[in-house]
Coordinates of C-alpha atoms and ligand atoms in Angstrom, one line a residue:
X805 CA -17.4 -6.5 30.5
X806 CA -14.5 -7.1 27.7
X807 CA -11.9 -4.5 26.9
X808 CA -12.9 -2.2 24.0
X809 CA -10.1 -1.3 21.1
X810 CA -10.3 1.6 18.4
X811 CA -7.2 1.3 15.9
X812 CA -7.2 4.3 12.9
X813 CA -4.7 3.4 10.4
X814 CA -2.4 5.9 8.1
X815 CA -0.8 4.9 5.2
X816 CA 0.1 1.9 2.7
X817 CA -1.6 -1.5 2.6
X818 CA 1.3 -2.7 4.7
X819 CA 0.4 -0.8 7.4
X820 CA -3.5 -1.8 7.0
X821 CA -2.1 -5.4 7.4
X822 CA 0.0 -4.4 10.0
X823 CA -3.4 -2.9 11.8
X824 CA -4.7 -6.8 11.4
X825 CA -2.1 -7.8 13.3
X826 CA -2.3 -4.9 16.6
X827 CA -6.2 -6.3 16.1
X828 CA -5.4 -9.8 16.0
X829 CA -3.5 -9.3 19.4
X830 CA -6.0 -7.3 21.1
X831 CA -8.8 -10.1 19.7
X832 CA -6.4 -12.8 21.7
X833 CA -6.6 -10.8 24.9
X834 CA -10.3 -10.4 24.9
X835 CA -10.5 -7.3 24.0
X836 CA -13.5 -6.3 21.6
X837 CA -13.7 -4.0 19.0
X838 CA -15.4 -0.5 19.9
X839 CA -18.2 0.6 18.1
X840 CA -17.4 4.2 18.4
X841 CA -14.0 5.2 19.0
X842 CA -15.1 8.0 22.0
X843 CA -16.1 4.8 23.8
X844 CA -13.3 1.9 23.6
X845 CA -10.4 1.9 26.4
X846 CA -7.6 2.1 24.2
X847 CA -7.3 4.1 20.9
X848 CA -4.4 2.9 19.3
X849 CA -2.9 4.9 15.8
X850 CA -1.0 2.9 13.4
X851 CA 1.0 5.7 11.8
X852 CA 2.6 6.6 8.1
X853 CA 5.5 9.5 7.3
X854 CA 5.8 8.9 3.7
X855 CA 5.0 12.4 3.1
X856 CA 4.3 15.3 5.6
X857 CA 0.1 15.7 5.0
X858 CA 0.0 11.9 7.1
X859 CA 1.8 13.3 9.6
X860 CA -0.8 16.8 10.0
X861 CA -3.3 14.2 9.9
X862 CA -2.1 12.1 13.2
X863 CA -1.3 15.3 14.8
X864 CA -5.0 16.7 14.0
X865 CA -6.2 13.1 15.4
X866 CA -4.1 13.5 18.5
X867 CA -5.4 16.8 19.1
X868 CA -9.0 15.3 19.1
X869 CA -7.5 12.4 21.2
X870 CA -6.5 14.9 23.9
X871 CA -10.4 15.8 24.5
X872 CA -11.2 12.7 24.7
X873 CA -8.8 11.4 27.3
X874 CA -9.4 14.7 29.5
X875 CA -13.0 13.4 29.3
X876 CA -12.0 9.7 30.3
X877 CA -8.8 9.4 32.0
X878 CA -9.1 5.7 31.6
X879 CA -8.7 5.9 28.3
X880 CA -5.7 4.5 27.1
X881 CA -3.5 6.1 23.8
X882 CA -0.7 4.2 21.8
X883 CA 1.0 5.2 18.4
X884 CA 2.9 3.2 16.7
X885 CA 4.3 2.8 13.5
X886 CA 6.5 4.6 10.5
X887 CA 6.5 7.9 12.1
X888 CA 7.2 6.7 15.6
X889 CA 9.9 4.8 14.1
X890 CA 11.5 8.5 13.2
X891 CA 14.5 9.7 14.6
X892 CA 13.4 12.3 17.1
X893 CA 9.6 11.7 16.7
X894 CA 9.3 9.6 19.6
X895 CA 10.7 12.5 21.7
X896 CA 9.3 15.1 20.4
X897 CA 5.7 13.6 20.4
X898 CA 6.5 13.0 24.3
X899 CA 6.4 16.7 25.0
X900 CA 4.1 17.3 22.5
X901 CA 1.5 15.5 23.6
X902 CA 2.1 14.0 27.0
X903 CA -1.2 12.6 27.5
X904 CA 0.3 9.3 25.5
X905 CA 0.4 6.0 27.2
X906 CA 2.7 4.1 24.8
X907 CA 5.2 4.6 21.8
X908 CA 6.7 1.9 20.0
X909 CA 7.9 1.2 16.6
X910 CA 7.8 -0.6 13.4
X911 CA 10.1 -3.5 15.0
X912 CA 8.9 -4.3 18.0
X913 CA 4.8 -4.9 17.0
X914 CA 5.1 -8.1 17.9
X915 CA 5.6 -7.3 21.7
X916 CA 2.4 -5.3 21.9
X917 CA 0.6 -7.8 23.7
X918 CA 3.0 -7.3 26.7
X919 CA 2.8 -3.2 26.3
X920 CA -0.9 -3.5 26.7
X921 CA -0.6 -5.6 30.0
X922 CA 2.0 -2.7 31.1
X923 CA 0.2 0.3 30.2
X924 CA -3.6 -1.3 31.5
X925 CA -1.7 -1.9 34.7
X926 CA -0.4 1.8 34.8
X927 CA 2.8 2.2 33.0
X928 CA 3.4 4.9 30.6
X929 CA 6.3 4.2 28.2
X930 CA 8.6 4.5 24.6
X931 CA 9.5 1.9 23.4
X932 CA 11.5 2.2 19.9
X933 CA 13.9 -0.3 18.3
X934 CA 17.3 0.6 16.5
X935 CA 17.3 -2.0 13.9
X936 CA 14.7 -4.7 12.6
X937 CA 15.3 -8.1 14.2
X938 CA 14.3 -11.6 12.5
X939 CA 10.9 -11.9 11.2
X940 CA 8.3 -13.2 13.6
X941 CA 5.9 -15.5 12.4
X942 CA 2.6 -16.9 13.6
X943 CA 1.2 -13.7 15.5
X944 CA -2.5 -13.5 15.8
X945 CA -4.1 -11.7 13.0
X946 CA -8.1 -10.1 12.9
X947 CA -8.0 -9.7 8.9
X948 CA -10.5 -6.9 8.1
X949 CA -11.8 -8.4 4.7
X950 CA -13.8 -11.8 3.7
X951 CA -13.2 -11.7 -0.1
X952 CA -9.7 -10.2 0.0
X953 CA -6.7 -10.7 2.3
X954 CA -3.1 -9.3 2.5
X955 CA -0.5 -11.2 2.8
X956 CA 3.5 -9.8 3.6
X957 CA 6.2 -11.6 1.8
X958 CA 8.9 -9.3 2.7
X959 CA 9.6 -6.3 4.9
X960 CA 12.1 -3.1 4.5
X961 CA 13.7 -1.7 1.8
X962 CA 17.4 -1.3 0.6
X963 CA 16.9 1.1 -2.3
X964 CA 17.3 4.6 -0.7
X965 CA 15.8 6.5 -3.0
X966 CA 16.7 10.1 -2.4
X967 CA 13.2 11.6 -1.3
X968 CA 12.0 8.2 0.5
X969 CA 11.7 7.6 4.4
X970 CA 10.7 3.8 4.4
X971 CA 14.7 2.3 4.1
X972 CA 14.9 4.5 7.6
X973 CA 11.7 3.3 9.4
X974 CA 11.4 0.2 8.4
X975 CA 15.2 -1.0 8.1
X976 CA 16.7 -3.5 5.5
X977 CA 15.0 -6.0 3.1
X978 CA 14.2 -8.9 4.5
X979 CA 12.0 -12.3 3.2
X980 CA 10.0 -14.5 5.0
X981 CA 10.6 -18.3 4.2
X982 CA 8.8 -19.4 1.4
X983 CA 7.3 -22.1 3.2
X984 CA 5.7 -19.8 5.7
X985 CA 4.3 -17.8 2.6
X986 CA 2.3 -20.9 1.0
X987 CA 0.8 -22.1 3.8
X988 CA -0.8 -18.7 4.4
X989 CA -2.2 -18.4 1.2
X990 CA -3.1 -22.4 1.4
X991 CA -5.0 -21.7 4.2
X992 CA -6.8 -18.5 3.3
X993 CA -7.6 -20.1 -0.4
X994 CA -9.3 -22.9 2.5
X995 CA -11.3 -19.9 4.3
X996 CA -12.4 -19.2 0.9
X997 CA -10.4 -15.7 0.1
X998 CA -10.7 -15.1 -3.5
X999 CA -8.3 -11.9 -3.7
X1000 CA -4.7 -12.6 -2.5
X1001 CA -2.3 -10.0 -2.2
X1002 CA 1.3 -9.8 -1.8
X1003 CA 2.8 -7.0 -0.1
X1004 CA 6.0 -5.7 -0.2
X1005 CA 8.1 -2.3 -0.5
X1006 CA 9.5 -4.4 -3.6
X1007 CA 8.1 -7.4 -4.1
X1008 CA 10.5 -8.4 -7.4
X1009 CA 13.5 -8.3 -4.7
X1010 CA 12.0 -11.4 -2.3
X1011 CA 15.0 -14.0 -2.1
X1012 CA 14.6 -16.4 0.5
X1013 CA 16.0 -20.4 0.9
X1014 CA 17.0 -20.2 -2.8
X1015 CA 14.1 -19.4 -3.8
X1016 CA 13.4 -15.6 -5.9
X1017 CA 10.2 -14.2 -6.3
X1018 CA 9.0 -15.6 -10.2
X1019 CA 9.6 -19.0 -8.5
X1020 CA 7.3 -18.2 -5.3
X1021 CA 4.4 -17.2 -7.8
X1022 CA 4.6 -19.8 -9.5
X1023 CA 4.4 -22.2 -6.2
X1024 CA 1.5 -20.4 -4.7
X1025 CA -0.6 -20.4 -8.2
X1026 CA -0.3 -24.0 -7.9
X1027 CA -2.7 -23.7 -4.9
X1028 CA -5.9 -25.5 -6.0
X1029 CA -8.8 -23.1 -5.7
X1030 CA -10.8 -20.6 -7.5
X1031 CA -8.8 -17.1 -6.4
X1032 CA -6.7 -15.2 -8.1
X1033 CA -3.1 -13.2 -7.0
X1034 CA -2.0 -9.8 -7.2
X1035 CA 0.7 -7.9 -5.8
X1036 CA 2.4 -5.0 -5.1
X1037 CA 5.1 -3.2 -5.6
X1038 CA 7.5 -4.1 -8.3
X1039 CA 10.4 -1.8 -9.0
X1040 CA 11.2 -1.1 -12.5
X1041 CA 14.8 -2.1 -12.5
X1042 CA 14.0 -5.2 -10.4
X1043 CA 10.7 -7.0 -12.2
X1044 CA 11.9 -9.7 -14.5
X1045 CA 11.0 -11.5 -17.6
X1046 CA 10.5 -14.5 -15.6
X1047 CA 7.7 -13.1 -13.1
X1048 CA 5.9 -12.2 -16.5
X1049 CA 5.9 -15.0 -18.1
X1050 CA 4.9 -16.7 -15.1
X1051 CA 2.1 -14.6 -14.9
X1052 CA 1.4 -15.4 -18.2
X1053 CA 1.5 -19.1 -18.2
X1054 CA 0.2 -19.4 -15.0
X1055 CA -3.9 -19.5 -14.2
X1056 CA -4.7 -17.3 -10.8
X1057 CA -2.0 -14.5 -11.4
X1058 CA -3.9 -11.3 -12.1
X1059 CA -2.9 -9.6 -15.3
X1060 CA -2.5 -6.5 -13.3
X1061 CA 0.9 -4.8 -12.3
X1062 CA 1.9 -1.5 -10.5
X1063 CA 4.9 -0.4 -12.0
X1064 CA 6.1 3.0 -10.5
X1065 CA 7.7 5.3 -12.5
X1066 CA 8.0 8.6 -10.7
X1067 CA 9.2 10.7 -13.3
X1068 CA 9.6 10.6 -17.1
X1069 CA 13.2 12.6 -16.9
X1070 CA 16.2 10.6 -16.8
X1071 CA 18.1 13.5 -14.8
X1072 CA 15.2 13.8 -12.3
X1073 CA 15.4 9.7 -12.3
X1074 CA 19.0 9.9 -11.6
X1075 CA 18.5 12.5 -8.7
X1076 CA 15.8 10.3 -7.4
X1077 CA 18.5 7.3 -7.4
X1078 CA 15.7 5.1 -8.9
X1079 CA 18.4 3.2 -11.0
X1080 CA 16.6 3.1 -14.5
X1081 CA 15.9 5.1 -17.4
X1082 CA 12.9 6.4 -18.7
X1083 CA 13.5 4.4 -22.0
X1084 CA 14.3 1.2 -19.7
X1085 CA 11.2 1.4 -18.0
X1086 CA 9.0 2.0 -21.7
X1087 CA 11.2 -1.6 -22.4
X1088 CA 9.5 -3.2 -19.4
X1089 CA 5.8 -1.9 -20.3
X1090 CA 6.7 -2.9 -23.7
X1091 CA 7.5 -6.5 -22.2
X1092 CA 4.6 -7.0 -20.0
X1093 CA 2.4 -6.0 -23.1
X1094 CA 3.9 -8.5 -25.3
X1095 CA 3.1 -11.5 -23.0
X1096 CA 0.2 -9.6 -21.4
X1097 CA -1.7 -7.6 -23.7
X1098 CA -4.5 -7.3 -21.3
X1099 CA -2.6 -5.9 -18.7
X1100 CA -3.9 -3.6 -16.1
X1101 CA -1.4 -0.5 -15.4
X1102 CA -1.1 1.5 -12.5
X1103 CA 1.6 3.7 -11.7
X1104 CA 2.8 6.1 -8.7
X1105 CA 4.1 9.5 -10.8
X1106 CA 5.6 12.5 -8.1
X1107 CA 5.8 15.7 -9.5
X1108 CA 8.0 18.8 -7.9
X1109 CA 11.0 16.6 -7.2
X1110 CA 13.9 19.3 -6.0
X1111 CA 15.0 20.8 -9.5
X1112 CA 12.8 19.4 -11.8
X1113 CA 12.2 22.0 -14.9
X1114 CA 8.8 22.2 -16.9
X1115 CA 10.8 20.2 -19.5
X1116 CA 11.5 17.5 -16.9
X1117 CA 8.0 17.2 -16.0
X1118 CA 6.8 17.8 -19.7
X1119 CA 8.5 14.2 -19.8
X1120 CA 6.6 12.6 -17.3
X1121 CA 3.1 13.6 -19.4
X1122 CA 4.9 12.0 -22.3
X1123 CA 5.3 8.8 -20.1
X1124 CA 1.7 8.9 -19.2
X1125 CA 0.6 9.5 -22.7
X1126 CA 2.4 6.9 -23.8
X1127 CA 1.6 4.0 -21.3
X1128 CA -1.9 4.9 -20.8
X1129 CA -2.3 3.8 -17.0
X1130 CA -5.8 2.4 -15.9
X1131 CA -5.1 3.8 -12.5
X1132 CA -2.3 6.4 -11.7
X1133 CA -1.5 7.5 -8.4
X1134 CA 0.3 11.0 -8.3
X1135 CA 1.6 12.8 -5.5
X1136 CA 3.5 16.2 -4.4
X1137 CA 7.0 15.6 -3.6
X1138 CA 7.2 16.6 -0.2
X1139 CA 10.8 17.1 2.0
X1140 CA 11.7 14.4 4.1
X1141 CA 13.9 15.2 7.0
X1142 CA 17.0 13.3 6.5
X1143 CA 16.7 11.5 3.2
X1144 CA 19.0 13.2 0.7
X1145 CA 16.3 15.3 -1.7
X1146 CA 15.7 17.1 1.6
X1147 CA 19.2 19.4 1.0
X1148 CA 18.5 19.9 -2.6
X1149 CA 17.2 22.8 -4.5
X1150 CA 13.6 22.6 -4.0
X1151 CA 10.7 23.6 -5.9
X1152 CA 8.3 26.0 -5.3
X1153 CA 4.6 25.2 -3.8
X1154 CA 2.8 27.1 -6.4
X1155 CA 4.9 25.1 -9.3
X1156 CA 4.0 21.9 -7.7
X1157 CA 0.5 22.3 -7.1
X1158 CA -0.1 23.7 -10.8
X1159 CA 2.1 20.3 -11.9
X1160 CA -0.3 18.1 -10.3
X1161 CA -3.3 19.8 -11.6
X1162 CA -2.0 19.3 -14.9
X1163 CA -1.0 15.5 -14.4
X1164 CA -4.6 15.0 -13.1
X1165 CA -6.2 16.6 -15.7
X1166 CA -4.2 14.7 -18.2
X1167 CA -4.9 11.2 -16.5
X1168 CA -8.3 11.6 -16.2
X1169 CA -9.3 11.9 -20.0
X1170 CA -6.8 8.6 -20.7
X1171 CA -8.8 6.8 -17.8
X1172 CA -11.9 7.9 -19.4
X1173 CA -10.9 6.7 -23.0
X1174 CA -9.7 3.7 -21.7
X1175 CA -13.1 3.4 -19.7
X1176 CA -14.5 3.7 -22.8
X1177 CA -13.0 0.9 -24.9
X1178 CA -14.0 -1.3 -22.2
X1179 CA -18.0 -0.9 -23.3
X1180 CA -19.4 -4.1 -24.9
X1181 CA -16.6 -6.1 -23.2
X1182 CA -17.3 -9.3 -20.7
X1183 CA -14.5 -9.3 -17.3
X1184 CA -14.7 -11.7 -14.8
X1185 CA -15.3 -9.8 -11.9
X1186 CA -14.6 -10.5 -7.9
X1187 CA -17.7 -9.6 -6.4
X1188 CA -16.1 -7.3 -3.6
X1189 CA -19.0 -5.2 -2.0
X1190 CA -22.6 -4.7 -2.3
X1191 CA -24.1 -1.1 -1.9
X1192 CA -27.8 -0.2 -1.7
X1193 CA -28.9 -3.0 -4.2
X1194 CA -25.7 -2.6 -6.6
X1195 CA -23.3 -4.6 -6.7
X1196 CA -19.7 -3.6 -6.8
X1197 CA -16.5 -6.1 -8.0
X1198 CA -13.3 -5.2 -9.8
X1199 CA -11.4 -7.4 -12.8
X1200 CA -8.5 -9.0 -12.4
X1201 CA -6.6 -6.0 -14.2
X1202 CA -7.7 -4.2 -11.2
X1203 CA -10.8 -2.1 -12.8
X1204 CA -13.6 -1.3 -10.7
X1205 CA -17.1 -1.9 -11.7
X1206 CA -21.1 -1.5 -10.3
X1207 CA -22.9 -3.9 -12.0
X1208 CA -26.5 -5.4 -11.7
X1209 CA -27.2 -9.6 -10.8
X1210 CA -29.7 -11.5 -9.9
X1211 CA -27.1 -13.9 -8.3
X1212 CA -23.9 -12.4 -7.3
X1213 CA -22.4 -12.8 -3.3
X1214 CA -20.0 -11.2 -1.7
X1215 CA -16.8 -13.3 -2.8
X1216 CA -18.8 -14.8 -5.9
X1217 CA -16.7 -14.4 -9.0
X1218 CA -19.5 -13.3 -12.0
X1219 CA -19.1 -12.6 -16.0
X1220 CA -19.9 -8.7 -16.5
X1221 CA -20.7 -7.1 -19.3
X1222 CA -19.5 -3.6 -19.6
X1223 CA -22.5 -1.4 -20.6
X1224 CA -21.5 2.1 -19.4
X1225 CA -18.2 4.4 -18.9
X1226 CA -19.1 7.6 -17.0
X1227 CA -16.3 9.5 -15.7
X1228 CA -13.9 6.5 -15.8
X1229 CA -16.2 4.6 -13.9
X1230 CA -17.8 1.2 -15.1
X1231 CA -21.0 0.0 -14.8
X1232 CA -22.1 -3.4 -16.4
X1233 CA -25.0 -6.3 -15.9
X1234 CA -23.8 -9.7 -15.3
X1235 CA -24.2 -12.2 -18.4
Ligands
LIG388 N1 8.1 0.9 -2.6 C1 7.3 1.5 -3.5 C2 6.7 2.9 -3.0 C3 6.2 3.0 -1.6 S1 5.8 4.6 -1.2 C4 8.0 1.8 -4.8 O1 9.2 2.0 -4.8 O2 7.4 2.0 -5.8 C5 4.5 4.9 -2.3 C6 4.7 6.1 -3.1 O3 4.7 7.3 -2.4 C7 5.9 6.2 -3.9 O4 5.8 5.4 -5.1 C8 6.1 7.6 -4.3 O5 5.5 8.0 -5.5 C9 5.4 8.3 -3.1 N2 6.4 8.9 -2.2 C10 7.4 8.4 -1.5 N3 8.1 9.3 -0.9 C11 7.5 10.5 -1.2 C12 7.8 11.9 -0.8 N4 8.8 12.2 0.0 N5 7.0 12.8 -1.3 C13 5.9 12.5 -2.1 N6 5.7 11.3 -2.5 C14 6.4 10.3 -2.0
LIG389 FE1 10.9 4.2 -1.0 FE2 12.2 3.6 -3.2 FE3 12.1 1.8 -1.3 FE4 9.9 2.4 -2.7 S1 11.9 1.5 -3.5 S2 10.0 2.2 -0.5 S3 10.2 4.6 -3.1 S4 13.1 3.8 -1.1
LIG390 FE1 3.6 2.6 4.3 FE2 3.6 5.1 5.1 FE3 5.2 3.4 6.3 S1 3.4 4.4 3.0 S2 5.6 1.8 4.8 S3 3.0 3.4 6.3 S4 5.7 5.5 5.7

């Protein structure tokens, strides 16, 4: 009987592509994937530090892990990933929890076919790389989805923001050859993907053989087929007037774009070492609205940065007022050990927590206006799941929506007509 494989993954889409790959290898081996995770061989977590509640979440998940390996010694564990990659963590989580088979990083996934033949034949080993190395290409990949499918175009990040951990665990920017890039998507477009997206910690930075990142869209969208791109994640000081005007001019380039602000004050901005101002951000929304007035916004806002005032956050509502995000993604700033925000003046819990209460509430009645205005209109829509009889798809500005057919599929694109807003949420009937 075949090898059994559980792999529960933290953080970004990155990492959820990243989990295709650890699947993709174990698929190659002969493993199989286990229908409950208290049954497979190996139990594999894919880790994410960006902020300290992911890291109480693998911990609580280890804890459970313990039981079950005390239960079934042949169990095999392996973590890998952004909080592995840690200074420190590998050590510490080797006395921590010493029931661990293997550690490894975020640079060395690609040699996790020859860890597993180590650890199945009784090792019990770290493994965690200083620096990335080149980018390797053509590992085996178990993609999770049928309709949509991830696909990297860079790794790292040079920015160094002040509160961020991803420049440390996941080393400098780096893209892969454009080449490499078009023949993925060529070949999912082939498998009949629909939903194609483009991952990386700053997308608008890809340079590679001469080629920058307005230039690569523009390639792929020339990819016969009926599918359309998105991707993510621009930085504000980095997205350019050429990637929106390609988007513009270009069929198959989603009119959707997460654009990141963090924080509406300039001094907080500054701090954060984000390299923009609030008013050059409002010049880039202004932008993508002139060429794109459909556009779909999302945003990621953090509130509590070290020293921010209630005037510096009252700035960030203003932002949010003023952009009106279809989706915004807001977070607590938490400390990370070693990035520079972490020996600042901090903020206090109770500030923070009543800060993002307020952001919520705020977002939530914009989202619901905005849900609103949608009523009467027709989208096309990516039929994307399909849920006790209902249908479920999202636009290409990234909107979710339920709707009733008689002939929608899963990966079938379908006109829908908006008929209902509740709570931000839409619901149509296909026309
Ligand atoms: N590369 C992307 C962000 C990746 S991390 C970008 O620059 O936009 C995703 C989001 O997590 C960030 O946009 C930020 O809002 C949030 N984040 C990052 N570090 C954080 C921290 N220390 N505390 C809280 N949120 C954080
Ligand atoms: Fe982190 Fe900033 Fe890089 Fe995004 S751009 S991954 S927030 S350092
Ligand atoms: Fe992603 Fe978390 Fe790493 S957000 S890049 S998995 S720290």
């Amino acid at each position: 009987m075949a090898f059994t494989y559980y792999i529960k993954t933290y953080g970004c889409q990155m990492n959820a592509h990243e989990s295709e790959k650890l699947s993709g290898i174990l698929t190659s081996k002969g493993f199989e994937e286990a229908s409950d995770k208290q049954q497979a061989d190996i139990i594999v977590l894919n880790t994410c530090c960006i902020r300290e509640s992911a890291e109480t979440h693998v911990l609580g998940n280890l804890g459970i892990i313990k039981k079950y390996k005390e239960h079934n010694p042949n169990l095999k564990v392996a973590i890998c990933g952004c909080m592995t990659q840690q200074r420190g963590v590998a050590d510490r989580l080797k006395k921590r929890c010493p029931f661990i088979d293997l550690i490894f990083g975020t640079h060395n996934l690609h040699k996790f076919s020859e860890y597993v033949d180590r650890v199945f034949g009784g090792e019990k080993f770290t493994d965690i790389w200083e620096a990335e190395g080149s980018i390797e290409e053509g590992l085996p990949m178990k993609r999770t989805g049928t309709t949509s499918a991830l696909v990297n175009i860079m790794y790292g990040c040079d920015n160094f923001c002040s509160y961020c951990i991803v420049p440390y665990v996941r080393g400098r920017e780096r893209s892969r050859k454009p080449g490499n890039i078009i023949h993925d998507v060529e070949n999912l477009v082939g498998q009949g993907y629909k939903e194609i997206t483009l991952l990386g910690q700053n997308v608008n930075s890809y340079f590679c053989d001469g080629i920058d990142f307005a230039t690569l869209l523009d390639k792929l969208s020339d990819i016969k087929g009926d599918y359309w791109i998105k991707f993510l994640t621009s930085h504000p000081k980095d997205l350019s007037e050429k990637v929106i005007e390609v988007i513009a001019n270009k069929e198959r380039l989603a009119h959707f774009i997460h654009l990141p602000i963090q924080s509406g004050s300039n001094r907080i901005l500054e701090l954060m070492n984000r390299k923009y101002t609030a008013e050059q951000y409002l010049q880039k929304i202004d932008m993508i609205k002139r060429y794109l007035p459909d556009a779909g916004l999302s945003c990621d806002i953090m509130v509590g940065f070290p020293t921010e005032t209630e005037d510096d956050f009252l700035l960030t509502l203003d932002i949010v007022e003023k952009v009106r995000y279809t989706n915004l993604f807001s977070f607590i700033y938490s400390r990370r050990s070693g990035t520079p925000a972490d020996k600042m003046e901090q903020v206090d819990e109770k500030t923070k927590k009543e800060r993002i209460d307020r952001l919520i509430k705020k977002q939530f009645t914009i989202a619901q206006e905005l849900a609103n205005s949608n009523i009467g209109k027709i989208y096309k829509v990516l039929c994307d799941d399909i849920c006790e009889n209902k249908f479920i798809g999202k636009t290409q500005t990234d909107k979710k929506i339920t709707f009733e057919s008689d002939k929608a599929r899963l990966g079938s694109f379908v006109n829908v007509k908006v008929t209902q807003a509740t709570n931000s949420k839409l619901y149509g009937t296909e026309v």
